[in-house]
Amino acid sequence: MGAQEMHPDPEQDRAGNSAAPVGIVVGVDGSDHGQCALVWAAREAERRRRPLHIVTAYSVPIFAASGLDGGYATVDDSVIREGAEAIVKQALDKVSGYNIEVDGSVENGDASGVLLEMSETADLLVFGTRGRGGFVGRLLGSVSSALPAHAKCPTVTVPLVCSDRLGETTEDKRIRAEQAKPGHKQVENVVVVGVDGSEQARIAVLEAADQAERLGATLRVICAVPQFSGSLAWVPAPMDRKALFEDIRIQLDAGMAWLKSHYPNLAVESELLDGSAVDVLVEASRHVELVVVGTRGRGGFTGMLLGSTSGGVLHHAKSPVLVVPDRDDPRLADRAQFGPIPGAA
């Protein structure tokens, strides 16, 4: 069991020169969604042997008065803070059995802003797909949509449908109906990553490979090729789809050879599929441990697999989704040695 500590007073923390949180940061708000994110984050902290920081954030509401003597009235900060502190304390108690160092804090401010600032020093941010809102200023929900696109570190969004995988329960009837479907609990020890031939996708692949190694899982690299639509009416001549697939397969195989050179002991497989990237990745998420995407891509093979797709996957995935931001990685330098790169001159 690791050490536990709570920092309920931000002013006191600043006076004590407390360091910005490192390791895994998880946002909680007392909801079932937050509980799932908390459990996933604690397990990940244990896998990585990194500290876990639990945070909740709140904003004090300000109400405009009506009438001739109008002004502004504020809610008592102490009552709200006490509730927020209780949520963090409950979360600390919940993960007390994990072999990790863990602490918690209550922050006054917009939840997205708080977590975005923490992403500057964290290894990973974790949160649920939505929350109950309330006094924590919608820590989850709106955050899970906005933060992955702007965070400086990778983020993981944990959907409530994963609650039974994590030993959690929920009274949400829609989620319980989904969990009751045949085959729901048949989860392969596989990490799926979506690629589109862009450099951003290669960054996501490297992060996915690291995660697969931590899980002792197989890495499945998926490239989805959608049907041409009216949005591609500018294409000057009919494209031979068979030839397109053959060309993509050559480039995908080159990418796989490059990946294996950096992860020789990792079980890796690839799939080249016909269909919408969102549909393909959401379907894959039903029976795998994790889906990984980049924040954006240039299109590459598949006409924007990443970017707009990452948002669609986040909203509909049945597994946790890891979103990887742009970053430099020296391992990208030798990719050209293994074969053709999409779009390269």
Tab-separated table of C-alpha atoms in Angstrom:
chain	number	residue	atom	x	y	z
A	1	MET	CA	0.000	0.000	0.000
A	2	GLY	CA	1.393	3.407	-0.938
A	3	ALA	CA	1.395	6.679	0.939
A	4	GLN	CA	-1.704	8.900	0.929
A	5	GLU	CA	-1.962	12.645	1.275
A	6	MET	CA	-4.624	15.266	0.654
A	7	HIS	CA	-4.171	18.948	-0.164
A	8	PRO	CA	-7.618	20.474	0.409
A	9	ASP	CA	-6.517	24.097	0.465
A	10	PRO	CA	-4.851	25.468	-2.682
A	11	GLU	CA	-3.649	28.604	-0.822
A	12	GLN	CA	-1.908	26.440	1.755
A	13	ASP	CA	-0.386	24.331	-1.014
A	14	ARG	CA	1.040	27.385	-2.738
A	15	ALA	CA	2.444	28.694	0.531
A	16	GLY	CA	4.124	25.329	1.007
A	17	ASN	CA	5.522	25.404	-2.523
A	18	SER	CA	3.898	22.086	-3.398
A	19	ALA	CA	5.062	20.704	-6.725
A	20	ALA	CA	2.737	20.388	-9.705
A	21	PRO	CA	1.289	16.876	-9.924
A	22	VAL	CA	3.228	14.262	-11.876
A	23	GLY	CA	2.433	10.685	-12.860
A	24	ILE	CA	-1.251	9.851	-13.391
A	25	VAL	CA	-3.852	12.570	-12.741
A	26	VAL	CA	-7.513	11.551	-12.471
A	27	GLY	CA	-10.525	13.849	-12.269
A	28	VAL	CA	-13.368	12.792	-9.969
A	29	ASP	CA	-16.765	14.279	-9.151
A	30	GLY	CA	-18.470	11.571	-7.095
A	31	SER	CA	-20.370	10.140	-10.079
A	32	ASP	CA	-20.279	6.543	-11.332
A	33	HIS	CA	-18.328	7.802	-14.348
A	34	GLY	CA	-15.719	9.307	-12.065
A	35	GLN	CA	-15.470	6.107	-10.042
A	36	CYS	CA	-14.695	4.090	-13.185
A	37	ALA	CA	-12.028	6.578	-14.199
A	38	LEU	CA	-10.561	6.433	-10.693
A	39	VAL	CA	-10.233	2.637	-10.691
A	40	TRP	CA	-8.719	2.573	-14.182
A	41	ALA	CA	-6.245	5.302	-13.204
A	42	ALA	CA	-5.212	3.481	-10.010
A	43	ARG	CA	-4.541	0.293	-11.975
A	44	GLU	CA	-2.546	2.260	-14.531
A	45	ALA	CA	-0.504	3.977	-11.827
A	46	GLU	CA	0.301	0.551	-10.425
A	47	ARG	CA	1.301	-0.766	-13.867
A	48	ARG	CA	3.549	2.214	-14.544
A	49	ARG	CA	4.816	2.459	-10.976
A	50	ARG	CA	3.944	6.129	-10.996
A	51	PRO	CA	2.153	8.267	-8.395
A	52	LEU	CA	-1.574	8.952	-8.657
A	53	HIS	CA	-3.009	12.417	-8.093
A	54	ILE	CA	-6.776	12.692	-7.531
A	55	VAL	CA	-8.373	16.054	-8.217
A	56	THR	CA	-11.783	17.658	-8.138
A	57	ALA	CA	-12.515	21.232	-9.147
A	58	TYR	CA	-15.347	23.595	-8.379
A	59	SER	CA	-16.413	27.138	-9.163
A	60	VAL	CA	-18.424	29.300	-6.780
A	61	PRO	CA	-21.679	30.311	-8.542
A	62	ILE	CA	-22.485	34.017	-8.813
A	63	PHE	CA	-26.125	35.021	-9.218
A	64	ALA	CA	-27.361	38.332	-10.594
A	65	ALA	CA	-30.018	39.881	-8.355
A	66	SER	CA	-33.213	41.299	-9.836
A	67	GLY	CA	-34.957	44.576	-9.077
A	68	LEU	CA	-33.861	48.165	-8.696
A	69	ASP	CA	-31.303	47.262	-6.070
A	70	GLY	CA	-29.802	44.591	-8.255
A	71	GLY	CA	-26.329	43.332	-7.596
A	72	TYR	CA	-24.524	40.034	-7.297
A	73	ALA	CA	-24.847	37.345	-4.672
A	74	THR	CA	-22.437	34.467	-4.151
A	75	VAL	CA	-22.872	31.072	-2.544
A	76	ASP	CA	-20.933	30.283	0.619
A	77	ASP	CA	-17.596	28.891	-0.557
A	78	SER	CA	-16.984	26.821	2.577
A	79	VAL	CA	-20.044	24.611	2.073
A	80	ILE	CA	-19.094	23.807	-1.508
A	81	ARG	CA	-15.466	23.179	-0.584
A	82	GLU	CA	-16.448	20.767	2.190
A	83	GLY	CA	-18.439	18.718	-0.294
A	84	ALA	CA	-15.542	18.689	-2.746
A	85	GLU	CA	-13.114	17.640	-0.020
A	86	ALA	CA	-15.432	14.775	0.909
A	87	ILE	CA	-15.366	13.533	-2.702
A	88	VAL	CA	-11.561	13.523	-2.776
A	89	LYS	CA	-11.383	11.828	0.640
A	90	GLN	CA	-13.775	9.113	-0.555
A	91	ALA	CA	-11.641	8.607	-3.654
A	92	LEU	CA	-8.452	8.335	-1.579
A	93	ASP	CA	-10.115	5.681	0.610
A	94	LYS	CA	-11.278	3.763	-2.463
A	95	VAL	CA	-7.753	3.323	-3.863
A	96	SER	CA	-6.028	2.783	-0.514
A	97	GLY	CA	-5.459	-0.903	-1.284
A	98	TYR	CA	-3.348	-0.253	-4.394
A	99	ASN	CA	0.424	-0.365	-4.177
A	100	ILE	CA	0.872	3.233	-5.284
A	101	GLU	CA	1.726	6.650	-3.936
A	102	VAL	CA	-1.462	8.696	-4.027
A	103	ASP	CA	-2.531	12.171	-3.026
A	104	GLY	CA	-5.466	14.442	-3.762
A	105	SER	CA	-6.408	18.086	-4.090
A	106	VAL	CA	-9.453	20.322	-4.358
A	107	GLU	CA	-9.034	23.138	-6.856
A	108	ASN	CA	-11.079	26.295	-7.213
A	109	GLY	CA	-11.646	27.029	-10.890
A	110	ASP	CA	-12.940	25.718	-14.174
A	111	ALA	CA	-12.372	21.968	-14.361
A	112	SER	CA	-11.065	22.031	-17.924
A	113	GLY	CA	-8.599	24.786	-17.050
A	114	VAL	CA	-7.427	22.993	-13.918
A	115	LEU	CA	-6.781	19.720	-15.718
A	116	LEU	CA	-5.234	21.439	-18.720
A	117	GLU	CA	-2.730	23.151	-16.441
A	118	MET	CA	-1.940	19.833	-14.756
A	119	SER	CA	-1.321	18.239	-18.152
A	120	GLU	CA	1.855	20.331	-18.389
A	121	THR	CA	3.566	18.074	-15.837
A	122	ALA	CA	1.460	14.883	-15.759
A	123	ASP	CA	2.279	11.676	-17.636
A	124	LEU	CA	-1.412	10.968	-18.246
A	125	LEU	CA	-4.832	12.506	-17.535
A	126	VAL	CA	-7.793	10.190	-16.869
A	127	PHE	CA	-11.498	11.072	-16.631
A	128	GLY	CA	-14.960	9.668	-17.292
A	129	THR	CA	-17.200	10.367	-20.250
A	130	ARG	CA	-19.683	12.382	-18.229
A	131	GLY	CA	-20.490	13.282	-14.661
A	132	ARG	CA	-23.300	14.463	-12.487
A	133	GLY	CA	-22.115	18.049	-12.740
A	134	GLY	CA	-23.354	19.675	-9.585
A	135	PHE	CA	-20.947	21.764	-7.565
A	136	VAL	CA	-17.829	20.506	-9.316
A	137	GLY	CA	-18.607	22.575	-12.375
A	138	ARG	CA	-19.101	19.685	-14.795
A	139	LEU	CA	-15.685	18.193	-14.150
A	140	LEU	CA	-16.612	15.320	-16.425
A	141	GLY	CA	-18.687	15.422	-19.592
A	142	SER	CA	-17.779	18.714	-21.225
A	143	VAL	CA	-14.202	18.111	-20.072
A	144	SER	CA	-13.989	14.717	-21.761
A	145	SER	CA	-14.920	16.363	-25.048
A	146	ALA	CA	-12.637	19.394	-24.818
A	147	LEU	CA	-9.543	18.285	-22.945
A	148	PRO	CA	-8.083	15.582	-25.260
A	149	ALA	CA	-7.697	18.142	-28.048
A	150	HIS	CA	-5.725	20.590	-25.897
A	151	ALA	CA	-3.912	18.584	-23.200
A	152	LYS	CA	-0.124	18.548	-23.269
A	153	CYS	CA	0.030	14.895	-22.246
A	154	PRO	CA	-1.952	11.819	-23.369
A	155	THR	CA	-5.482	11.484	-22.004
A	156	VAL	CA	-7.674	8.460	-21.287
A	157	THR	CA	-11.465	8.652	-21.301
A	158	VAL	CA	-13.163	5.766	-19.483
A	159	PRO	CA	-16.825	5.102	-20.476
A	160	LEU	CA	-19.317	3.931	-17.870
A	161	VAL	CA	-20.066	0.789	-19.889
A	162	CYS	CA	-16.658	-0.452	-18.681
A	163	SER	CA	-17.838	-0.411	-15.068
A	164	ASP	CA	-18.284	-4.175	-14.838
A	165	ARG	CA	-14.799	-4.741	-16.293
A	166	LEU	CA	-13.448	-2.621	-13.435
A	167	GLY	CA	-15.482	-4.267	-10.683
A	168	GLU	CA	-17.842	-1.293	-10.425
A	169	THR	CA	-21.638	-1.132	-10.589
A	170	THR	CA	-24.093	1.419	-11.930
A	171	GLU	CA	-27.828	2.011	-11.761
A	172	ASP	CA	-27.907	3.554	-15.230
A	173	LYS	CA	-30.535	1.483	-17.060
A	174	ARG	CA	-29.114	2.175	-20.508
A	175	ILE	CA	-25.649	1.043	-19.441
A	176	ARG	CA	-27.002	-2.035	-17.661
A	177	ALA	CA	-28.888	-3.009	-20.837
A	178	GLU	CA	-25.687	-2.671	-22.874
A	179	GLN	CA	-23.775	-4.773	-20.363
A	180	ALA	CA	-26.459	-7.475	-20.528
A	181	LYS	CA	-25.910	-8.043	-24.269
A	182	PRO	CA	-24.376	-11.410	-25.236
A	183	GLY	CA	-20.612	-11.289	-25.556
A	184	HIS	CA	-20.197	-8.004	-23.681
A	185	LYS	CA	-17.730	-9.479	-21.219
A	186	GLN	CA	-15.647	-11.251	-23.859
A	187	VAL	CA	-12.702	-8.880	-23.809
A	188	GLU	CA	-9.467	-9.742	-25.603
A	189	ASN	CA	-6.139	-8.663	-24.150
A	190	VAL	CA	-5.585	-6.393	-27.148
A	191	VAL	CA	-4.742	-2.717	-27.626
A	192	VAL	CA	-6.112	-1.269	-30.880
A	193	VAL	CA	-4.595	1.775	-32.562
A	194	GLY	CA	-6.023	3.604	-35.566
A	195	VAL	CA	-3.607	4.786	-38.276
A	196	ASP	CA	-3.999	6.967	-41.350
A	197	GLY	CA	-0.478	7.239	-42.712
A	198	SER	CA	0.279	10.547	-40.980
A	199	GLU	CA	3.201	11.239	-38.681
A	200	GLN	CA	0.688	11.939	-35.907
A	201	ALA	CA	-0.619	8.402	-36.336
A	202	ARG	CA	2.902	7.012	-35.967
A	203	ILE	CA	3.207	8.877	-32.648
A	204	ALA	CA	-0.058	7.239	-31.560
A	205	VAL	CA	1.270	3.823	-32.615
A	206	LEU	CA	4.378	4.240	-30.450
A	207	GLU	CA	2.242	5.194	-27.432
A	208	ALA	CA	-0.066	2.250	-28.116
A	209	ALA	CA	2.913	-0.104	-28.292
A	210	ASP	CA	4.157	1.133	-24.915
A	211	GLN	CA	0.705	0.546	-23.449
A	212	ALA	CA	0.436	-2.937	-24.979
A	213	GLU	CA	3.770	-3.856	-23.398
A	214	ARG	CA	2.552	-2.673	-19.986
A	215	LEU	CA	-0.603	-4.763	-20.340
A	216	GLY	CA	1.185	-7.778	-21.792
A	217	ALA	CA	-1.265	-7.399	-24.677
A	218	THR	CA	-1.247	-7.805	-28.449
A	219	LEU	CA	-1.099	-4.565	-30.435
A	220	ARG	CA	-3.575	-4.455	-33.328
A	221	VAL	CA	-2.919	-1.708	-35.888
A	222	ILE	CA	-6.063	-0.833	-37.855
A	223	CYS	CA	-6.306	1.215	-41.027
A	224	ALA	CA	-9.860	1.916	-42.228
A	225	VAL	CA	-10.576	2.987	-45.805
A	226	PRO	CA	-14.002	4.638	-46.214
A	227	GLN	CA	-16.061	4.602	-49.373
A	228	PHE	CA	-15.657	7.672	-51.555
A	229	SER	CA	-18.510	10.118	-51.117
A	230	GLY	CA	-19.760	13.350	-52.607
A	231	SER	CA	-17.145	15.201	-50.574
A	232	LEU	CA	-14.529	13.697	-52.897
A	233	ALA	CA	-16.280	14.726	-56.096
A	234	TRP	CA	-13.156	16.645	-57.110
A	235	VAL	CA	-11.261	13.379	-57.699
A	236	PRO	CA	-10.493	13.659	-61.451
A	237	ALA	CA	-10.943	10.001	-62.430
A	238	PRO	CA	-12.452	6.856	-61.001
A	239	MET	CA	-10.033	5.288	-58.553
A	240	ASP	CA	-9.257	1.602	-58.692
A	241	ARG	CA	-10.169	0.519	-55.159
A	242	LYS	CA	-8.278	-2.755	-55.438
A	243	ALA	CA	-5.137	-0.920	-56.501
A	244	LEU	CA	-5.672	1.585	-53.675
A	245	PHE	CA	-5.830	-1.214	-51.115
A	246	GLU	CA	-2.695	-2.829	-52.542
A	247	ASP	CA	-0.826	0.468	-52.302
A	248	ILE	CA	-1.986	1.042	-48.724
A	249	ARG	CA	-1.053	-2.517	-47.771
A	250	ILE	CA	2.523	-1.981	-49.001
A	251	GLN	CA	2.835	1.182	-46.918
A	252	LEU	CA	1.124	-0.399	-43.903
A	253	ASP	CA	3.487	-3.385	-44.021
A	254	ALA	CA	6.446	-0.998	-44.158
A	255	GLY	CA	5.116	0.741	-41.078
A	256	MET	CA	4.699	-2.576	-39.295
A	257	ALA	CA	8.321	-3.527	-40.075
A	258	TRP	CA	9.440	-0.190	-38.624
A	259	LEU	CA	7.340	-0.734	-35.498
A	260	LYS	CA	8.680	-4.252	-34.946
A	261	SER	CA	12.237	-2.935	-35.178
A	262	HIS	CA	11.555	-0.848	-32.063
A	263	TYR	CA	9.399	-3.447	-30.270
A	264	PRO	CA	10.910	-6.821	-31.240
A	265	ASN	CA	9.231	-8.715	-28.397
A	266	LEU	CA	5.743	-7.253	-28.815
A	267	ALA	CA	2.986	-9.287	-30.471
A	268	VAL	CA	1.787	-7.074	-33.328
A	269	GLU	CA	-0.855	-7.573	-36.020
A	270	SER	CA	-2.449	-5.301	-38.614
A	271	GLU	CA	-5.839	-5.029	-40.291
A	272	LEU	CA	-6.751	-3.107	-43.439
A	273	LEU	CA	-10.517	-2.704	-43.378
A	274	ASP	CA	-13.182	-1.290	-45.657
A	275	GLY	CA	-15.401	1.200	-43.846
A	276	SER	CA	-15.728	4.347	-41.767
A	277	ALA	CA	-12.881	4.852	-39.317
A	278	VAL	CA	-15.287	5.751	-36.509
A	279	ASP	CA	-17.469	2.681	-37.113
A	280	VAL	CA	-14.458	0.362	-37.379
A	281	LEU	CA	-12.783	1.608	-34.200
A	282	VAL	CA	-16.000	1.754	-32.167
A	283	GLU	CA	-16.830	-1.818	-33.177
A	284	ALA	CA	-13.293	-2.911	-32.246
A	285	SER	CA	-13.657	-1.199	-28.855
A	286	ARG	CA	-16.394	-3.615	-27.803
A	287	HIS	CA	-13.981	-6.442	-27.124
A	288	VAL	CA	-10.524	-4.932	-26.482
A	289	GLU	CA	-8.775	-3.382	-23.494
A	290	LEU	CA	-8.028	-0.015	-25.052
A	291	VAL	CA	-8.374	2.016	-28.266
A	292	VAL	CA	-5.668	4.555	-29.132
A	293	VAL	CA	-5.985	7.497	-31.537
A	294	GLY	CA	-4.124	10.732	-32.213
A	295	THR	CA	-5.587	14.167	-31.693
A	296	ARG	CA	-5.485	14.843	-35.416
A	297	GLY	CA	-4.043	13.577	-38.694
A	298	ARG	CA	-3.480	14.847	-42.178
A	299	GLY	CA	-5.809	12.311	-43.736
A	300	GLY	CA	-3.207	10.067	-45.287
A	301	PHE	CA	-4.782	6.844	-46.526
A	302	THR	CA	-8.188	7.279	-45.072
A	303	GLY	CA	-9.375	10.840	-45.323
A	304	MET	CA	-8.934	12.081	-41.746
A	305	LEU	CA	-8.932	8.924	-39.673
A	306	LEU	CA	-7.657	11.030	-36.807
A	307	GLY	CA	-8.913	14.424	-35.714
A	308	SER	CA	-12.657	14.398	-36.379
A	309	THR	CA	-12.560	10.644	-35.926
A	310	SER	CA	-11.007	10.843	-32.471
A	311	GLY	CA	-14.064	12.837	-31.335
A	312	GLY	CA	-16.461	10.278	-32.787
A	313	VAL	CA	-14.615	7.399	-31.160
A	314	LEU	CA	-14.557	9.204	-27.795
A	315	HIS	CA	-18.334	9.625	-27.844
A	316	HIS	CA	-19.219	6.049	-28.812
A	317	ALA	CA	-16.397	3.698	-27.754
A	318	LYS	CA	-17.142	0.792	-25.427
A	319	SER	CA	-13.582	0.641	-24.060
A	320	PRO	CA	-11.258	3.276	-22.607
A	321	VAL	CA	-9.830	5.566	-25.298
A	322	LEU	CA	-6.282	6.917	-25.162
A	323	VAL	CA	-5.773	10.123	-27.159
A	324	VAL	CA	-2.162	11.001	-27.960
A	325	PRO	CA	-1.117	14.625	-28.658
A	326	ASP	CA	1.569	15.727	-31.112
A	327	ARG	CA	5.118	15.387	-29.867
A	328	ASP	CA	8.620	14.767	-31.145
A	329	ASP	CA	10.021	11.242	-31.034
A	330	PRO	CA	13.507	10.297	-32.290
A	331	ARG	CA	12.211	6.900	-33.412
A	332	LEU	CA	10.379	8.569	-36.277
A	333	ALA	CA	13.703	9.379	-37.943
A	334	ASP	CA	14.323	5.862	-39.289
A	335	ARG	CA	10.789	5.176	-40.615
A	336	ALA	CA	11.845	5.793	-44.261
A	337	GLN	CA	14.388	2.941	-44.053
A	338	PHE	CA	11.571	0.384	-43.988
A	339	GLY	CA	9.625	1.347	-47.092
A	340	PRO	CA	7.352	3.968	-48.654
A	341	ILE	CA	5.741	6.641	-46.514
A	342	PRO	CA	2.298	7.999	-47.508
A	343	GLY	CA	2.594	11.377	-49.162
A	344	ALA	CA	6.392	11.383	-49.118
A	345	ALA	CA	8.118	12.812	-52.142
